XYZ file of C-alpha atoms in Angstrom:
415
model
C -5.131 -77.354 276.961
C -6.248 -74.146 278.663
C -9.436 -74.436 280.702
C -10.150 -70.716 280.374
C -13.078 -69.553 278.290
C -12.157 -68.248 274.819
C -11.248 -64.577 274.895
C -9.369 -62.246 272.588
C -8.091 -63.481 269.248
C -4.312 -63.169 269.180
C -1.959 -63.080 266.193
C 0.953 -65.338 267.102
C 2.462 -66.173 263.710
C 3.120 -64.347 260.439
C 4.199 -65.840 257.107
C 4.982 -63.571 254.170
C 5.561 -64.296 250.481
C 5.859 -60.881 248.843
C 7.668 -59.144 245.984
C 10.013 -57.543 248.528
C 10.680 -60.551 250.726
C 9.737 -64.161 251.343
C 10.111 -63.991 255.113
C 8.969 -61.568 257.782
C 12.400 -60.092 258.475
C 13.109 -59.387 254.796
C 9.626 -57.943 254.307
C 9.927 -55.619 257.295
C 13.406 -54.427 256.322
C 12.162 -53.547 252.845
C 9.036 -51.646 253.891
C 10.825 -49.905 256.768
C 13.398 -48.593 254.293
C 10.710 -47.645 251.793
C 12.171 -49.739 249.004
C 10.269 -49.901 245.739
C 10.461 -53.246 243.943
C 7.976 -52.671 241.144
C 9.363 -53.571 237.754
C 8.630 -54.573 234.199
C 6.656 -57.805 233.983
C 8.887 -60.721 233.020
C 6.357 -63.539 232.773
C 6.338 -65.366 229.440
C 3.430 -64.514 227.189
C 2.843 -61.050 228.648
C 5.116 -59.040 226.340
C 2.344 -57.802 224.043
C -0.051 -56.669 226.789
C -0.520 -52.990 227.702
C 0.010 -53.796 231.397
C 3.768 -53.351 231.776
C 4.538 -52.965 235.489
C 3.747 -55.223 238.452
C 5.111 -56.593 241.692
C 6.534 -60.051 240.980
C 7.794 -62.462 243.661
C 11.365 -63.162 242.542
C 13.175 -66.493 242.786
C 10.212 -68.365 244.232
C 11.033 -72.074 243.911
C 7.872 -73.939 244.814
C 9.592 -77.327 244.446
C 11.984 -76.447 247.262
C 9.135 -75.610 249.634
C 6.238 -77.900 248.738
C 5.980 -81.642 248.152
C 5.514 -82.861 244.577
C 2.172 -84.430 245.516
C 0.733 -80.969 246.115
C 2.606 -79.186 243.344
C 1.014 -81.162 240.528
C -2.524 -80.406 241.673
C -2.236 -76.751 242.620
C -1.706 -73.330 241.079
C 0.953 -70.763 241.924
C -1.462 -68.864 244.197
C -1.858 -71.986 246.336
C 1.903 -72.562 246.312
C 2.277 -69.103 247.823
C -0.462 -69.880 250.347
C 1.006 -73.202 251.472
C 4.487 -71.716 251.804
C 3.232 -68.696 253.764
C 1.067 -70.879 256.024
C 4.061 -73.073 256.906
C 6.116 -69.973 257.714
C 3.326 -68.595 259.911
C 2.904 -71.912 261.714
C 6.626 -72.055 262.438
C 6.642 -68.404 263.519
C 3.899 -69.201 266.013
C 6.045 -71.963 267.507
C 3.612 -74.697 266.541
C 6.157 -76.856 264.706
C 5.808 -78.692 261.418
C 4.806 -82.167 262.547
C 1.353 -83.678 262.902
C -0.779 -81.432 265.141
C -1.648 -82.875 268.544
C -5.227 -81.571 268.307
C -6.103 -81.508 264.584
C -9.779 -80.706 265.164
C -8.830 -77.547 267.045
C -7.081 -76.005 263.994
C -9.007 -74.475 261.106
C -8.159 -72.597 257.912
C -9.810 -69.663 256.180
C -8.477 -67.831 253.136
C -9.669 -65.124 250.768
C -9.104 -65.176 247.030
C -9.874 -62.912 244.123
C -8.007 -64.176 241.068
C -7.947 -67.943 241.655
C -5.682 -70.325 239.788
C -5.357 -68.528 236.474
C -1.980 -69.930 235.451
C -3.041 -73.550 236.003
C -6.355 -72.917 234.268
C -4.685 -71.315 231.259
C -2.322 -74.246 230.826
C -5.138 -76.786 230.872
C -7.323 -74.738 228.512
C -4.431 -74.566 226.067
C -4.229 -78.354 226.195
C -7.978 -78.581 225.613
C -7.965 -76.435 222.474
C -4.532 -77.493 221.233
C -4.631 -81.252 221.795
C -8.109 -82.256 222.939
C -10.034 -83.043 226.094
C -8.076 -86.243 226.826
C -5.010 -84.102 227.581
C -6.704 -81.995 230.255
C -5.568 -83.067 233.713
C -8.079 -84.020 236.415
C -6.851 -81.288 238.781
C -8.189 -78.581 236.479
C -11.475 -79.066 238.326
C -9.993 -77.887 241.620
C -6.742 -75.969 241.080
C -8.376 -72.822 239.644
C -11.035 -72.669 242.378
C -11.003 -69.894 244.986
C -11.199 -72.444 247.810
C -8.184 -74.429 246.604
C -5.696 -72.841 249.017
C -7.906 -73.447 252.039
C -8.315 -77.087 251.095
C -4.668 -77.755 250.315
C -3.350 -75.961 253.425
C -5.710 -77.960 255.641
C -4.878 -81.277 253.955
C -1.139 -80.640 253.984
C -1.142 -79.624 257.652
C -3.632 -82.228 258.829
C -5.956 -79.491 260.098
C -9.489 -80.760 260.646
C -11.131 -77.775 262.338
C -13.574 -75.331 260.701
C -12.465 -74.234 257.234
C -13.797 -71.717 254.746
C -13.065 -69.266 251.974
C -14.135 -65.626 251.684
C -14.935 -64.101 248.301
C -15.564 -60.387 248.852
C -13.151 -58.514 246.614
C -9.803 -57.307 247.887
C -11.482 -56.492 251.193
C -11.900 -60.242 251.676
C -8.396 -60.343 253.129
C -9.622 -58.404 256.166
C -12.960 -60.214 256.228
C -11.125 -63.554 256.427
C -9.170 -62.381 259.483
C -12.420 -61.316 261.137
C -13.940 -64.710 260.284
C -10.959 -66.435 261.913
C -11.171 -64.224 264.995
C -14.853 -65.058 265.434
C -14.085 -68.776 265.109
C -11.489 -68.435 267.864
C -13.919 -66.543 270.092
C -16.452 -69.346 269.535
C -13.974 -71.896 270.828
C -11.695 -73.002 267.972
C -8.176 -73.099 269.357
C -6.198 -71.989 266.306
C -6.963 -70.586 262.858
C -4.574 -70.277 259.925
C -5.833 -67.300 257.923
C -4.837 -65.003 255.100
C -4.681 -64.598 251.350
C -2.205 -65.044 248.518
C -2.685 -64.238 244.851
C -0.951 -65.020 241.549
C -2.637 -62.768 238.966
C 0.284 -62.294 236.574
C -0.287 -65.141 234.113
C -1.342 -63.882 230.635
C -4.926 -65.162 230.970
C -5.359 -63.495 234.368
C -3.809 -60.271 233.126
C -6.147 -60.070 230.140
C -9.071 -60.397 232.551
C -7.698 -57.519 234.643
C -7.400 -55.227 231.631
C -11.123 -54.659 231.958
C -10.572 -52.735 235.196
C -10.476 -48.985 234.465
C -8.581 -48.525 237.757
C -5.569 -50.492 236.489
C -2.412 -48.487 235.772
C -0.798 -49.042 232.386
C 2.042 -46.546 232.923
C 5.344 -48.221 232.057
C 7.584 -46.318 234.515
C 7.771 -48.339 237.791
C 8.369 -45.181 239.835
C 5.303 -43.399 238.423
C 2.854 -46.220 237.796
C 1.350 -46.316 241.317
C 1.170 -42.978 243.125
C -1.988 -42.698 245.267
C -3.005 -39.458 246.989
C -1.118 -37.360 244.432
C -2.180 -35.198 241.507
C -0.485 -37.703 239.187
C -2.415 -40.733 240.496
C -3.133 -42.977 237.502
C -4.418 -46.223 238.989
C -2.980 -49.213 240.824
C -0.268 -51.701 239.946
C -1.105 -55.392 240.525
C 1.126 -57.778 242.421
C 1.415 -61.411 243.368
C 2.028 -62.899 246.801
C 0.389 -62.263 250.145
C 0.529 -63.375 253.751
C -0.858 -65.956 256.166
C -1.356 -65.496 259.898
C -1.858 -67.784 262.859
C -4.709 -66.519 265.033
C -5.465 -68.258 268.314
C -7.126 -67.720 271.648
C -4.933 -65.351 273.643
C -5.181 -67.283 276.908
C -4.413 -70.552 275.143
C -1.427 -68.974 273.404
C -0.019 -67.634 276.658
C -0.557 -71.009 278.340
C 1.739 -72.640 275.797
C 4.308 -69.859 276.131
C 3.681 -68.263 272.747
C 4.440 -64.635 272.038
C 1.267 -62.628 271.379
C 2.291 -60.283 268.584
C -1.066 -58.494 268.357
C -4.773 -58.951 268.973
C -7.644 -58.607 266.520
C -9.797 -55.992 268.218
C -12.545 -54.976 265.786
C -13.832 -55.347 262.231
C -16.661 -54.124 260.052
C -17.564 -54.419 256.370
C -19.938 -52.637 253.979
C -20.810 -52.686 250.277
C -21.228 -49.642 248.012
C -21.082 -51.001 244.454
C -18.506 -51.570 241.730
C -16.331 -48.548 240.885
C -18.661 -46.193 242.746
C -15.752 -44.519 244.434
C -17.612 -41.404 245.538
C -20.081 -43.632 247.410
C -17.207 -45.572 248.978
C -16.599 -42.534 251.201
C -19.764 -43.253 253.159
C -19.311 -47.014 253.082
C -15.702 -46.962 254.236
C -16.442 -44.418 256.977
C -19.282 -46.645 258.191
C -16.931 -49.639 258.239
C -14.329 -47.678 260.223
C -16.919 -46.642 262.807
C -18.145 -50.222 263.072
C -14.629 -51.565 263.606
C -13.944 -48.929 266.265
C -17.199 -49.766 268.024
C -16.426 -53.482 268.089
C -12.945 -52.740 269.405
C -14.238 -50.351 272.055
C -11.810 -47.846 270.568
C -12.122 -44.061 270.407
C -10.950 -42.348 267.203
C -8.035 -40.656 268.951
C -6.722 -44.045 270.077
C -5.772 -44.949 266.500
C -2.011 -44.446 266.215
C -1.556 -45.313 262.532
C -3.734 -45.976 259.491
C -2.730 -48.383 256.732
C -4.648 -46.994 253.782
C -6.315 -48.832 250.929
C -4.565 -46.380 248.553
C -6.137 -47.346 245.244
C -4.374 -44.675 243.220
C -7.508 -43.441 241.432
C -8.191 -39.729 242.106
C -11.874 -40.198 242.965
C -11.139 -43.213 245.162
C -8.232 -41.497 246.942
C -10.375 -38.461 247.673
C -13.174 -40.675 249.000
C -10.770 -42.528 251.284
C -9.214 -39.338 252.669
C -12.678 -37.942 253.381
C -13.839 -41.257 254.922
C -10.903 -41.180 257.343
C -11.816 -37.618 258.312
C -15.516 -38.481 258.588
C -14.869 -41.429 260.912
C -11.944 -40.118 262.950
C -12.897 -36.440 263.074
C -10.064 -33.942 263.545
C -7.790 -36.841 264.506
C -8.108 -38.038 260.903
C -5.909 -35.207 259.637
C -3.263 -35.756 262.342
C -2.881 -39.526 262.558
C 0.015 -40.967 260.517
C -1.222 -42.691 257.352
C 0.857 -45.045 255.230
C 0.574 -47.332 252.211
C 3.652 -49.577 251.884
C 1.965 -51.388 248.981
C 2.973 -48.558 246.615
C 6.431 -50.133 246.664
C 5.284 -53.700 246.025
C 2.004 -53.462 244.157
C -1.530 -54.359 245.117
C -1.860 -58.110 245.565
C -5.659 -58.045 245.519
C -6.932 -60.061 248.551
C -3.354 -60.539 249.706
C -2.754 -56.777 249.920
C -4.686 -56.029 253.146
C -3.258 -59.134 254.850
C 0.239 -57.882 254.017
C -0.865 -54.552 255.502
C -1.961 -56.298 258.701
C 1.439 -58.005 258.873
C 3.076 -54.613 258.334
C 0.891 -53.057 261.041
C 1.901 -55.724 263.562
C 5.579 -55.255 262.711
C 5.248 -51.471 262.864
C 3.763 -51.697 266.357
C 6.510 -54.079 267.468
C 9.292 -51.847 266.142
C 7.742 -48.473 266.910
C 8.076 -47.195 263.342
C 5.560 -46.175 260.690
C 6.903 -47.413 257.319
C 6.840 -44.894 254.470
C 4.823 -44.808 251.255
C 7.312 -45.363 248.389
C 7.259 -43.235 245.222
C 4.745 -40.774 246.703
C 5.699 -37.161 247.464
C 3.308 -34.428 246.293
C 0.296 -35.174 248.502
C -2.896 -33.435 247.403
C -5.202 -34.578 250.213
C -5.543 -33.523 253.846
C -3.698 -36.545 255.229
C -0.536 -36.930 257.270
C 0.857 -39.419 254.779
C 4.256 -40.792 255.810
C 6.683 -40.576 252.888
C 10.424 -40.772 252.191
C 11.490 -42.479 255.423
C 10.054 -44.389 258.377
C 8.701 -42.295 261.249
C 9.410 -43.315 264.874
C 6.210 -43.417 266.922
C 4.602 -45.081 269.910
C 2.156 -47.434 268.207
C -0.384 -49.358 270.235
C -3.409 -49.488 267.931
C -3.542 -49.664 264.126
C -6.390 -49.295 261.653
C -6.148 -51.219 258.359
C -8.451 -50.301 255.461
C -9.361 -52.125 252.263
C -11.769 -51.700 249.360
C -12.567 -53.981 246.465
C -13.055 -53.114 242.824
C -16.521 -54.648 242.987
C -17.602 -52.439 245.903
C -16.668 -54.109 249.203
C -15.226 -52.001 252.023
C -13.625 -53.264 255.224
C -11.814 -51.910 258.270
C -9.830 -53.844 260.884
C -8.461 -52.639 264.225
C -5.452 -54.466 265.649
C -3.718 -53.812 268.972
C -0.136 -54.412 269.921
C 0.499 -57.595 271.894
C -0.227 -57.073 275.570
C -2.314 -53.947 274.957
C -5.874 -53.579 276.203
C -8.431 -50.907 275.469
C -7.291 -47.545 276.840
C-alpha cells in the first residue's frame, strides 16, 4: 500500500452498458461516429403508450454476466449496474477475485427510477394471485440503494457505501461523493449510475413529465438546441467508474485515465427552467473554483441538452454566464441525443465520453442535431479533432437539481 497521503481522485476504470455498446470500445466507436440508435420501444406491454421512442440496450443477457443468486433478487437496473461495475473493475486492472483489502473499497451509486420492472411483476402477482405469491425480494429490489448493496456484496467490498438521490444530476453528485471519500483516505471507490426505466409501470410514471418527447420519429424525437426541440427521449443503461487515489493507483502501475478536479451542485426547483440558468451557472463557477480552473481552460463542454426550448436556452445562457466570451467559442457536445437520456446514468455516460474524448483527442458529435438556434459552438455531423485537457460535464434534473463536474486528462495538472 502507498504510504503517501491521499491526493487527487483518479479515474482508472470505466464500465459501460449503453444502447450503443456494452463495452468502452464499442461505446466510443459509436459516439465518435455520431451513430443514432434510438428506435421504437419493443418492450412487451408498452404498445399502447404514447411514448414510442427510447434508447434500449439490445441483446443484454443478464444470466450470462451475473450469478443466479443475484439475478433472482434484483431488477434490471441493478443487473446493468453489476455488469458495468465488473467491467470497470477489470478495466482498472483490479481483477475479479476477492479483494486483498476489502475495507479500502467502497461503492456509491445514483438512481432515479429504481426497480420498476421487478416491482411491477410483484404487484401483478399481488393483485392477480394474492399476497402469498409476492416474493420476499420485492422489499429490496425496487429500492434506489439496491445497486449499491448488490455491487458491494457481490464484490466483497466493505468500505464506505452510499446512494445519491438528487435527480439526473445525482450521477455527477455520486462521482463527487466518491472523489471526496478517496481524498479522505478510502483507497478505491466504485461509482456511477444505471437505469432501467422502460418497463410499462415505469413508463406510465414518466408520462407525467411535460419534458418527455412523444414524437414517434427516432431522428426527430430528441433534438436539443434547435427550433424543433420537443423534449427528451428516455433510455436505459449507464456507466460505472473506478475512482482511486492517484498516488496509490500509480504505485500499483495503473493507468490514470483522468482526474476528478472539481464539482458543485445547486437546486432551482422542478421544471423552473428559466431559473436553472442562474443555478447551473453557479454550479459551473463552483466546479471551476474547486478545480482551480479558469474558464478559458475548459476545452470541451458535455451539455445537459434537455431538448426543451426554455431549458436549452437557459443552459446556453448559463454556459455564457459562467465562461464569459469563452462560452461561445468552446466546443459543446451532447452524444446522448443518439442514445437517449438515461436519467442518472446519462451524466455518468457523459463523463465516460469526456474521458475517452480527452484520450483520443476528438470531440464526439451531437447526432440528429443540425439547425442550432443558440449561441453555442455545438459539434454536429462528425467528430472534431482537438487538444483536450480539461472537460466540463453538466447535468440537470427534472425536479430542479443542477450539477457541474470538471475532469482533467490523466497526467494533467492545473495550468
